Amino acid sequence: MKTKILISSLIMIFIKTRLLATTLFSKKGAVFLIPFAVTANVIDVKLALLILFVVMIIDFVTGIGASHFVRQKLLKSLKGEELKELKESNLISSQKLKLSGIKFTLYMSTILVAYGIEIVFFIKSFKVNFTEAKLTLSIIVILFWCFVELYSIIFENFKKMGFDVTARLSNIFKKYK
């Protein structure tokens, strides 16, 4: 049972990263890269890790909020025994906390692997055309995980809370267009 949960959570993380990569590297997804391209000239590994931890905490909190909103909608729609079971269940379960631990371990291990590759193969920092920043492989991995977390916050958690960011942004752009 635990291995099935672990495998399914790893598959979900893979699907999210694949979906995020296809979103970011599309024509519309380039809009998400603009804020990071502007601020990237001041990013070092410590700052990037701090940003990742803050975004992970925000994702965790908004995930709990999204669960609360989903639960409130279910409480209104269910009746009888199902309603009683839902009222007795916890909003935060140990299974979901374990998945958060697995996610944190996955993020940190990929960052450490990237840092290890930098050390073993003597990979130095490099510049990208759109910014003056000196990037490293580990910073790129950290920023990628930041994108994954931001995607989770904006397109999953906020949507479950009833705040569709993409619809509101497209309405704003339509007004100005």
GROMACS .gro file of C-alpha atoms in nm:
model
  177
    1MET     CA    1   0.000   0.000   0.000
    2LYS     CA    2   0.276   0.245   0.091
    3THR     CA    3   0.472   0.167  -0.223
    4LYS     CA    4   0.161   0.233  -0.435
    5ILE     CA    5   0.121   0.573  -0.269
    6LEU     CA    6   0.490   0.649  -0.317
    7ILE     CA    7   0.482   0.547  -0.683
    8SER     CA    8   0.162   0.741  -0.750
    9SER     CA    9   0.303   1.053  -0.581
   10LEU     CA   10   0.623   1.029  -0.788
   11ILE     CA   11   0.414   0.991  -1.103
   12MET     CA   12   0.210   1.299  -1.006
   13ILE     CA   13   0.529   1.499  -0.946
   14PHE     CA   14   0.658   1.388  -1.288
   15ILE     CA   15   0.329   1.485  -1.455
   16LYS     CA   16   0.332   1.825  -1.282
   17THR     CA   17   0.689   1.895  -1.388
   18ARG     CA   18   0.615   1.787  -1.744
   19LEU     CA   19   0.302   2.002  -1.753
   20LEU     CA   20   0.495   2.292  -1.605
   21ALA     CA   21   0.775   2.255  -1.859
   22THR     CA   22   0.532   2.250  -2.152
   23THR     CA   23   0.351   2.552  -2.008
   24LEU     CA   24   0.664   2.756  -1.948
   25PHE     CA   25   0.819   2.683  -2.283
   26SER     CA   26   0.508   2.770  -2.481
   27LYS     CA   27   0.448   3.118  -2.624
   28LYS     CA   28   0.220   3.217  -2.336
   29GLY     CA   29   0.442   3.051  -2.077
   30ALA     CA   30   0.729   3.287  -2.155
   31VAL     CA   31   0.537   3.553  -1.962
   32PHE     CA   32   0.614   3.364  -1.640
   33LEU     CA   33   0.987   3.379  -1.711
   34ILE     CA   34   0.999   3.760  -1.730
   35PRO     CA   35   0.996   3.829  -1.352
   36PHE     CA   36   1.266   3.571  -1.291
   37ALA     CA   37   1.477   3.699  -1.579
   38VAL     CA   38   1.470   4.049  -1.433
   39THR     CA   39   1.559   3.940  -1.080
   40ALA     CA   40   1.802   3.667  -1.180
   41ASN     CA   41   2.107   3.895  -1.174
   42VAL     CA   42   2.100   3.903  -0.793
   43ILE     CA   43   2.037   3.533  -0.729
   44ASP     CA   44   2.292   3.316  -0.558
   45VAL     CA   45   2.240   2.966  -0.419
   46LYS     CA   46   2.147   3.083  -0.068
   47LEU     CA   47   1.890   3.329  -0.196
   48ALA     CA   48   1.748   3.075  -0.440
   49LEU     CA   49   1.710   2.820  -0.158
   50LEU     CA   50   1.541   3.081   0.059
   51ILE     CA   51   1.299   3.162  -0.223
   52LEU     CA   52   1.229   2.790  -0.268
   53PHE     CA   53   1.158   2.739   0.103
   54VAL     CA   54   0.925   3.041   0.113
   55VAL     CA   55   0.739   2.924  -0.197
   56MET     CA   56   0.711   2.571  -0.052
   57ILE     CA   57   0.563   2.710   0.270
   58ILE     CA   58   0.317   2.923   0.073
   59ASP     CA   59   0.222   2.616  -0.132
   60PHE     CA   60   0.170   2.415   0.187
   61VAL     CA   61  -0.050   2.683   0.344
   62THR     CA   62  -0.253   2.745   0.028
   63GLY     CA   63  -0.289   2.368  -0.013
   64ILE     CA   64  -0.445   2.347   0.334
   65GLY     CA   65  -0.669   2.640   0.242
   66ALA     CA   66  -0.771   2.470  -0.081
   67SER     CA   67  -0.853   2.151   0.112
   68HIS     CA   68  -1.065   2.356   0.349
   69PHE     CA   69  -1.259   2.512   0.060
   70VAL     CA   70  -1.313   2.173  -0.105
   71ARG     CA   71  -1.428   2.029   0.226
   72GLN     CA   72  -1.675   2.315   0.278
   73LYS     CA   73  -1.823   2.256  -0.068
   74LEU     CA   74  -1.856   1.884   0.006
   75LEU     CA   75  -2.023   1.955   0.342
   76LYS     CA   76  -2.291   2.152   0.160
   77SER     CA   77  -2.353   1.883  -0.101
   78LEU     CA   78  -2.339   1.562   0.105
   79LYS     CA   79  -2.610   1.416   0.327
   80GLY     CA   80  -2.653   1.127   0.564
   81GLU     CA   81  -2.371   0.887   0.643
   82GLU     CA   82  -2.127   1.046   0.396
   83LEU     CA   83  -2.171   1.384   0.567
   84LYS     CA   84  -2.108   1.226   0.908
   85GLU     CA   85  -1.788   1.058   0.782
   86LEU     CA   86  -1.662   1.381   0.630
   87LYS     CA   87  -1.727   1.574   0.952
   88GLU     CA   88  -1.534   1.314   1.154
   89SER     CA   89  -1.235   1.308   0.917
   90ASN     CA   90  -0.935   1.536   0.959
   91LEU     CA   91  -0.850   1.816   0.718
   92ILE     CA   92  -0.481   1.732   0.740
   93SER     CA   93  -0.390   1.365   0.722
   94SER     CA   94  -0.062   1.192   0.790
   95GLN     CA   95  -0.061   1.057   0.433
   96LYS     CA   96  -0.062   1.409   0.289
   97LEU     CA   97   0.212   1.516   0.528
   98LYS     CA   98   0.419   1.215   0.420
   99LEU     CA   99   0.377   1.320   0.058
  100SER     CA  100   0.500   1.668   0.150
  101GLY     CA  101   0.805   1.507   0.310
  102ILE     CA  102   0.866   1.299  -0.001
  103LYS     CA  103   0.837   1.611  -0.216
  104PHE     CA  104   1.083   1.799   0.005
  105THR     CA  105   1.327   1.506  -0.007
  106LEU     CA  106   1.298   1.486  -0.386
  107TYR     CA  107   1.361   1.858  -0.426
  108MET     CA  108   1.661   1.863  -0.196
  109SER     CA  109   1.815   1.548  -0.343
  110THR     CA  110   1.793   1.682  -0.699
  111ILE     CA  111   1.951   2.008  -0.585
  112LEU     CA  112   2.231   1.816  -0.412
  113VAL     CA  113   2.284   1.600  -0.721
  114ALA     CA  114   2.309   1.914  -0.937
  115TYR     CA  115   2.558   2.064  -0.692
  116GLY     CA  116   2.755   1.739  -0.693
  117ILE     CA  117   2.766   1.742  -1.074
  118GLU     CA  118   2.900   2.098  -1.059
  119ILE     CA  119   3.179   1.992  -0.824
  120VAL     CA  120   3.272   1.664  -0.993
  121PHE     CA  121   3.279   1.802  -1.346
  122PHE     CA  122   3.414   2.147  -1.250
  123ILE     CA  123   3.115   2.325  -1.400
  124LYS     CA  124   3.147   2.697  -1.344
  125SER     CA  125   2.878   2.960  -1.357
  126PHE     CA  126   2.759   3.071  -1.698
  127LYS     CA  127   2.557   3.354  -1.847
  128VAL     CA  128   2.234   3.337  -2.041
  129ASN     CA  129   2.147   3.584  -2.317
  130PHE     CA  130   1.843   3.738  -2.149
  131THR     CA  131   2.013   3.829  -1.821
  132GLU     CA  132   2.345   3.938  -1.679
  133ALA     CA  133   2.320   3.677  -1.406
  134LYS     CA  134   2.583   3.416  -1.348
  135LEU     CA  135   2.379   3.097  -1.323
  136THR     CA  136   2.485   2.755  -1.205
  137LEU     CA  137   2.328   2.417  -1.255
  138SER     CA  138   2.208   2.406  -0.895
  139ILE     CA  139   2.043   2.750  -0.924
  140ILE     CA  140   1.863   2.637  -1.239
  141VAL     CA  141   1.733   2.326  -1.058
  142ILE     CA  142   1.621   2.539  -0.762
  143LEU     CA  143   1.443   2.784  -0.992
  144PHE     CA  144   1.276   2.493  -1.172
  145TRP     CA  145   1.136   2.364  -0.842
  146CYS     CA  146   1.023   2.720  -0.762
  147PHE     CA  147   0.831   2.718  -1.091
  148VAL     CA  148   0.672   2.384  -0.997
  149GLU     CA  149   0.561   2.523  -0.662
  150LEU     CA  150   0.433   2.848  -0.814
  151TYR     CA  151   0.237   2.646  -1.068
  152SER     CA  152   0.084   2.446  -0.783
  153ILE     CA  153  -0.009   2.763  -0.594
  154ILE     CA  154  -0.152   2.957  -0.887
  155PHE     CA  155  -0.312   2.694  -1.107
  156GLU     CA  156  -0.416   2.434  -0.849
  157ASN     CA  157  -0.460   2.575  -0.498
  158PHE     CA  158  -0.603   2.914  -0.592
  159LYS     CA  159  -0.835   2.747  -0.844
  160LYS     CA  160  -0.967   2.511  -0.575
  161MET     CA  161  -1.026   2.815  -0.353
  162GLY     CA  162  -1.240   2.971  -0.625
  163PHE     CA  163  -0.989   3.226  -0.748
  164ASP     CA  164  -0.902   3.150  -1.112
  165VAL     CA  165  -0.588   3.355  -1.178
  166THR     CA  166  -0.564   3.273  -1.548
  167ALA     CA  167  -0.921   3.383  -1.616
  168ARG     CA  168  -0.870   3.710  -1.428
  169LEU     CA  169  -0.540   3.782  -1.601
  170SER     CA  170  -0.689   3.711  -1.942
  171ASN     CA  171  -0.980   3.945  -1.861
  172ILE     CA  172  -0.734   4.218  -1.760
  173PHE     CA  173  -0.532   4.171  -2.079
  174LYS     CA  174  -0.850   4.176  -2.290
  175LYS     CA  175  -0.950   4.510  -2.139
  176TYR     CA  176  -0.614   4.666  -2.220
  177LYS     CA  177  -0.589   4.501  -2.561
   0.00000   0.00000   0.00000
